[in-house]
Amino acid sequence: MYREIYHILEKQGKLKTVLILDGEHQGQKAYRTDLGWQGTDPRFDWHPYEEALDQIEETGIKQIYGVSFFVEIYMKNPRLILLGAGHVSCPTAKIGKMLGFHVTVMDEREEFLTKDRFPDADVLVPAPFEELSARIPAYANAYYVIVTRGHAGDGICVRQILDRPYTYLGMIGSRTKVRITMENLENEGYTREQLESVHAPIGLPLGGQMPTEIAVSIMAEIVKVKNQHYMAYCDEDVQHAVEAGRTGVMVTIISKSGSSPRGVGSKMLVGDDGKTWGSIGGGRVEYEAIRYCTQVVSPECVSYNLSNAEQGNLGMICGGQVDVLFERI
């Protein structure tokens, strides 16, 4: 399943997976698609858990109806999409690129949409906003910034974005302009929940008036949204090994306390030949986990005690505990 996970992640930038940790269905695993939860065993019915699983927004162990689930939310390759190539978009594109976003800028005014004005942009889309859906592929880990020159352009963009997945949607403008746009959309049948997902007026209230200051407030809000929930760390060495067809045992930290150097979701692939990709923190825990991989047949969890307080611990002074999931792939 990991090859499918990484393939989907590259296409849409965001994916939620889940593994049952205990009970009679221990080891059942699935990932979320537009069609629902797709599992390793098509005979298993995920419907009783779907609503609760859909509401989970961060990586970790969750209890649902007395069953323990390890939920992972992967995010990578965030895309910043600027709709409008005016004076605010230029510094926003620059800051976005500095923060690691793939940057797209769209505007029908070709004289504004030039490499001289947007040297940091990855993609320039010279087209009317009515063509947004056709010209910019849908992508789950997308951050849309609507900075068109009027509420007509804003509405055209918002309508199309509300019908596709996104992580962030913000719209610049005065409170009056925003109110008019939202009232029009509500009259057209868009739900209150949909409209409340729009950050408008856009940006954190930093009090700035200059284009660069406004750009800082926009990207500050985007960074806040991007990091508000704990996500699974996507180790590209592990991903590339899986995509290359390597087999072995996937080792994942599913919970921790104390001074463990790596967080929940950290992964290491231990190949059948003993070669490793990624890390769960090095040191004694990683050493013991690698040794344990030789006896893994089906998904199972092992707890490693990092303190000297109990018999059978790892004899470390940092303290705490790390729970590690082993999956043969």
Coordinates of C-alpha atoms in Angstrom, one line a residue:
M1 CA 0.0 0.0 0.0
Y2 CA 2.9 2.4 0.6
R3 CA 3.6 2.7 -3.1
E4 CA 0.0 3.8 -3.7
I5 CA 0.3 6.2 -0.8
Y6 CA 3.3 7.9 -2.1
H7 CA 1.9 7.9 -5.7
I8 CA -1.2 9.7 -4.6
L9 CA 0.8 12.1 -2.3
E10 CA 2.9 13.2 -5.3
K11 CA -0.3 13.9 -7.3
Q12 CA -2.3 15.8 -4.7
G13 CA 0.1 16.8 -1.9
K14 CA -2.0 15.6 0.9
L15 CA -3.3 12.2 2.1
K16 CA -4.8 10.7 5.2
T17 CA -4.1 7.0 6.1
V18 CA -5.3 4.9 9.0
L19 CA -4.3 1.6 10.7
I20 CA -6.2 -0.3 13.3
L21 CA -3.9 -1.1 16.2
D22 CA -6.0 -3.5 18.3
G23 CA -9.0 -5.7 18.4
E24 CA -10.2 -8.4 16.0
H25 CA -9.4 -6.2 13.0
Q26 CA -5.9 -5.3 14.0
G27 CA -3.7 -4.5 11.0
Q28 CA -6.4 -3.3 8.7
K29 CA -5.2 -0.2 6.8
A30 CA -6.7 2.3 4.5
Y31 CA -6.3 5.7 2.9
R32 CA -8.9 8.4 2.1
T33 CA -9.9 9.2 -1.4
D34 CA -12.8 11.2 -2.9
L35 CA -14.7 7.8 -3.1
G36 CA -14.2 7.0 0.5
W37 CA -11.7 4.9 2.4
Q38 CA -9.8 2.4 0.3
G39 CA -8.3 -0.5 2.3
T40 CA -5.9 -3.4 2.0
D41 CA -8.9 -5.8 2.4
P42 CA -11.8 -4.8 0.2
R43 CA -14.1 -7.0 2.3
F44 CA -13.6 -4.9 5.4
D45 CA -16.4 -2.3 6.0
W46 CA -15.0 1.1 7.0
H47 CA -18.4 2.9 7.0
P48 CA -18.9 2.7 10.8
Y49 CA -15.7 4.7 11.3
E50 CA -15.7 7.1 8.3
E51 CA -17.4 10.1 9.8
A52 CA -15.1 10.1 12.9
L53 CA -12.0 9.5 10.8
D54 CA -12.9 12.3 8.4
Q55 CA -12.9 14.8 11.3
I56 CA -9.4 14.0 12.5
E57 CA -7.0 16.7 11.4
E58 CA -3.6 15.6 12.8
T59 CA -1.3 12.6 13.0
G60 CA -1.5 10.4 16.1
I61 CA -3.3 7.6 17.9
K62 CA -7.1 8.1 18.1
Q63 CA -9.8 6.1 19.9
I64 CA -13.1 5.5 18.0
Y65 CA -15.8 3.3 19.5
G66 CA -13.2 1.7 21.8
V67 CA -10.8 0.8 18.9
S68 CA -7.3 2.3 18.6
F69 CA -6.4 3.8 15.3
F70 CA -3.1 5.3 14.1
V71 CA -4.0 8.1 11.8
E72 CA -1.4 9.7 9.6
I73 CA -1.9 12.9 7.6
Y74 CA 0.8 13.4 5.0
M75 CA 1.5 16.8 3.4
K76 CA 4.2 17.7 1.0
N77 CA 5.0 20.0 -2.0
P78 CA 2.6 22.9 -1.0
R79 CA 1.4 25.1 -3.8
L80 CA 0.7 28.8 -3.5
I81 CA -1.6 30.0 -6.2
L82 CA -2.0 33.7 -6.7
L83 CA -5.0 34.8 -8.6
G84 CA -4.2 38.3 -9.8
A85 CA -0.8 39.8 -10.7
G86 CA -1.0 43.2 -9.1
H87 CA 1.3 45.0 -6.7
V88 CA 0.5 42.7 -3.7
S89 CA 1.2 39.5 -5.7
C90 CA 4.8 40.3 -6.5
P91 CA 6.2 40.3 -2.9
T92 CA 3.7 37.5 -1.9
A93 CA 5.2 35.3 -4.7
K94 CA 8.7 36.1 -3.5
I95 CA 8.0 35.3 0.2
G96 CA 6.1 32.2 -0.8
K97 CA 9.1 30.8 -2.7
M98 CA 11.3 31.6 0.2
L99 CA 9.0 29.5 2.4
G100 CA 9.2 26.5 0.1
F101 CA 6.0 26.8 -1.9
H102 CA 5.6 26.0 -5.6
V103 CA 4.3 29.3 -6.9
T104 CA 1.7 29.9 -9.6
V105 CA 0.4 33.3 -10.7
M106 CA -2.7 33.7 -12.9
D107 CA -4.0 36.9 -14.6
E108 CA -5.4 37.8 -18.0
R109 CA -3.3 41.0 -18.1
E110 CA -0.2 39.7 -19.9
E111 CA 1.6 43.0 -19.4
F112 CA 1.5 42.3 -15.6
L113 CA 2.3 38.6 -15.8
T114 CA 6.0 38.7 -16.8
K115 CA 9.1 37.0 -15.5
D116 CA 10.6 40.5 -14.8
R117 CA 7.8 41.1 -12.2
F118 CA 7.6 37.5 -11.0
P119 CA 11.2 36.0 -11.2
D120 CA 10.4 33.6 -8.4
A121 CA 7.2 32.1 -9.8
D122 CA 7.3 28.5 -11.1
V123 CA 4.3 28.9 -13.4
L124 CA 2.7 31.9 -15.0
V125 CA -0.9 31.4 -16.4
P126 CA -2.0 34.2 -18.8
A127 CA -5.7 33.5 -19.0
P128 CA -9.0 34.9 -17.8
F129 CA -10.1 33.8 -14.4
E130 CA -13.1 31.9 -15.9
E131 CA -10.5 29.4 -17.1
L132 CA -9.1 28.7 -13.6
S133 CA -10.5 25.1 -13.4
A134 CA -9.2 24.2 -16.8
R135 CA -5.8 25.8 -16.5
I136 CA -4.8 25.0 -12.9
P137 CA -5.1 21.4 -11.9
A138 CA -6.9 20.5 -8.7
Y139 CA -4.5 19.8 -5.8
A140 CA -5.4 19.1 -2.2
N141 CA -2.3 20.8 -0.6
A142 CA -3.1 24.1 -2.4
Y143 CA -3.1 27.6 -0.9
Y144 CA -5.2 30.1 -3.0
V145 CA -4.8 33.8 -2.6
I146 CA -7.4 35.9 -4.5
V147 CA -6.0 39.3 -5.2
T148 CA -7.9 40.3 -8.4
R149 CA -8.8 43.9 -9.2
G150 CA -12.5 43.7 -8.3
H151 CA -15.2 41.7 -6.7
A152 CA -16.4 40.3 -10.0
G153 CA -13.0 38.6 -10.5
D154 CA -13.1 37.5 -6.8
G155 CA -16.5 35.8 -7.3
I156 CA -15.4 34.0 -10.4
C157 CA -12.4 32.6 -8.6
V158 CA -14.1 31.7 -5.3
R159 CA -16.9 29.8 -7.1
Q160 CA -14.4 27.5 -8.9
I161 CA -12.2 27.0 -5.8
L162 CA -15.1 26.1 -3.5
D163 CA -15.8 23.2 -5.9
R164 CA -12.3 21.7 -5.6
P165 CA -10.1 20.6 -2.6
Y166 CA -7.8 23.1 -0.9
T167 CA -6.0 23.7 2.3
Y168 CA -6.3 27.5 2.3
L169 CA -8.5 30.0 0.5
G170 CA -8.0 33.7 1.2
M171 CA -9.5 36.8 -0.5
I172 CA -8.2 40.4 -0.3
G173 CA -10.4 43.4 -0.1
S174 CA -12.3 45.7 2.2
R175 CA -15.0 44.4 4.5
T176 CA -17.7 45.9 2.2
K177 CA -16.2 44.2 -0.9
V178 CA -15.9 40.9 1.0
R179 CA -19.5 41.2 2.3
I180 CA -20.9 41.8 -1.2
T181 CA -19.1 38.8 -2.6
M182 CA -20.2 36.5 0.2
E183 CA -23.8 37.6 0.0
N184 CA -23.8 36.9 -3.7
L185 CA -22.4 33.5 -3.2
E186 CA -24.8 32.6 -0.4
N187 CA -27.7 33.7 -2.6
E188 CA -26.4 31.3 -5.2
G189 CA -26.7 28.4 -2.8
Y190 CA -23.2 28.0 -1.3
T191 CA -23.4 26.9 2.3
R192 CA -22.4 28.9 5.3
E193 CA -19.8 26.3 6.1
Q194 CA -18.2 26.7 2.7
L195 CA -18.1 30.5 2.9
E196 CA -16.7 30.4 6.5
S197 CA -13.7 28.5 5.2
V198 CA -12.7 31.6 3.2
H199 CA -10.2 33.8 5.0
A200 CA -11.5 37.3 4.2
P201 CA -10.3 39.9 4.6
I202 CA -7.1 38.0 4.0
G203 CA -4.0 37.9 6.2
L204 CA -3.2 38.3 9.9
P205 CA -4.1 41.8 11.2
L206 CA -0.5 43.3 11.4
G207 CA -1.6 46.8 10.5
G208 CA 0.6 47.0 7.4
Q209 CA -0.4 49.2 4.4
M210 CA 2.5 48.7 2.0
P211 CA 2.3 45.9 -0.6
T212 CA 5.2 44.0 1.1
E213 CA 3.7 44.4 4.5
I214 CA 0.4 43.0 3.2
A215 CA 2.3 40.1 1.6
V216 CA 3.9 39.4 5.0
S217 CA 0.5 39.3 6.7
I218 CA -0.9 37.0 3.9
M219 CA 2.0 34.5 4.2
A220 CA 2.0 34.7 8.0
E221 CA -1.6 33.5 8.0
I222 CA -0.8 30.8 5.5
V223 CA 2.0 29.5 7.6
K224 CA -0.3 29.6 10.6
V225 CA -2.9 27.5 8.8
K226 CA -0.2 25.2 7.4
N227 CA 1.2 24.4 10.8
Q228 CA -1.9 24.4 13.0
H229 CA -2.2 20.6 13.0
Y230 CA 0.6 18.0 13.5
M231 CA 1.2 16.2 10.2
A232 CA 3.3 13.1 9.3
Y233 CA 6.8 13.9 8.2
C234 CA 7.4 12.6 4.7
D235 CA 11.0 11.3 4.4
E236 CA 11.9 11.5 0.8
D237 CA 14.6 8.8 1.2
V238 CA 12.0 6.4 2.4
Q239 CA 9.6 7.4 -0.3
H240 CA 12.2 6.9 -3.1
A241 CA 13.1 3.5 -1.7
V242 CA 9.5 2.4 -1.7
E243 CA 9.0 3.7 -5.2
A244 CA 12.1 1.8 -6.3
G245 CA 10.4 -1.4 -5.2
R246 CA 12.4 -2.0 -2.0
T247 CA 10.8 -4.5 0.4
G248 CA 11.3 -5.0 4.1
V249 CA 9.7 -3.5 7.2
M250 CA 8.4 0.0 7.6
V251 CA 9.1 1.3 11.1
T252 CA 7.1 4.3 12.4
I253 CA 6.9 6.2 15.6
I254 CA 3.2 6.3 16.6
S255 CA 3.5 7.9 20.0
K256 CA 6.2 9.3 22.3
S257 CA 6.9 10.9 25.6
G258 CA 10.0 12.4 27.1
S259 CA 13.1 13.3 25.1
S260 CA 12.9 11.1 22.0
P261 CA 14.7 12.9 19.2
R262 CA 12.1 12.2 16.5
G263 CA 8.4 13.0 16.4
V264 CA 5.3 10.9 15.8
G265 CA 5.1 9.8 12.1
S266 CA 8.9 9.6 11.7
K267 CA 9.7 6.6 9.5
M268 CA 12.5 4.2 8.7
L269 CA 12.4 1.5 6.1
V270 CA 14.6 -1.5 6.9
G271 CA 15.2 -3.6 3.8
D272 CA 15.3 -7.3 3.7
D273 CA 19.1 -7.0 3.1
G274 CA 19.5 -4.9 6.3
K275 CA 19.9 -1.6 4.5
T276 CA 18.0 1.3 6.0
W277 CA 16.4 4.5 4.7
G278 CA 15.2 7.3 6.9
S279 CA 15.5 7.3 10.7
I280 CA 13.4 7.1 13.9
G281 CA 16.1 9.0 15.8
G282 CA 19.2 6.9 15.8
G283 CA 20.7 5.6 19.0
R284 CA 19.6 2.6 21.0
V285 CA 15.9 2.7 20.0
E286 CA 16.7 2.6 16.3
Y287 CA 19.3 -0.2 16.9
E288 CA 16.8 -2.3 18.7
A289 CA 14.1 -1.6 16.1
I290 CA 16.3 -2.7 13.3
R291 CA 17.1 -5.9 15.1
Y292 CA 13.5 -6.6 15.8
C293 CA 12.5 -6.3 12.1
T294 CA 13.8 -9.8 11.4
Q295 CA 10.9 -11.3 13.3
V296 CA 8.1 -9.1 12.0
V297 CA 5.4 -10.9 10.0
S298 CA 2.3 -8.8 10.5
P299 CA 1.7 -5.3 11.8
E300 CA 2.6 -4.9 15.5
C301 CA 3.6 -2.3 18.0
V302 CA 6.5 -2.4 20.4
S303 CA 7.1 0.1 23.3
Y304 CA 10.7 1.2 24.2
N305 CA 11.3 2.6 27.6
L306 CA 14.0 5.3 27.6
S307 CA 14.4 5.6 31.4
N308 CA 16.2 3.6 34.0
A309 CA 13.1 3.3 36.2
E310 CA 12.0 -0.2 35.2
Q311 CA 13.6 -3.5 34.5
G312 CA 13.9 -4.3 30.8
N313 CA 14.5 -0.7 29.8
L314 CA 17.1 0.5 27.3
G315 CA 19.4 2.0 30.0
M316 CA 19.1 5.6 28.7
I317 CA 19.1 8.7 30.8
C318 CA 16.9 10.9 28.6
G319 CA 13.7 9.3 30.0
G320 CA 10.3 8.7 28.3
Q321 CA 8.8 6.1 26.1
V322 CA 8.6 5.5 22.3
D323 CA 5.9 3.3 20.7
V324 CA 6.9 2.0 17.4
L325 CA 4.8 0.4 14.7
F326 CA 6.3 -2.4 12.5
E327 CA 4.7 -3.2 9.1
R328 CA 6.1 -5.6 6.5
I329 CA 5.8 -4.2 3.0

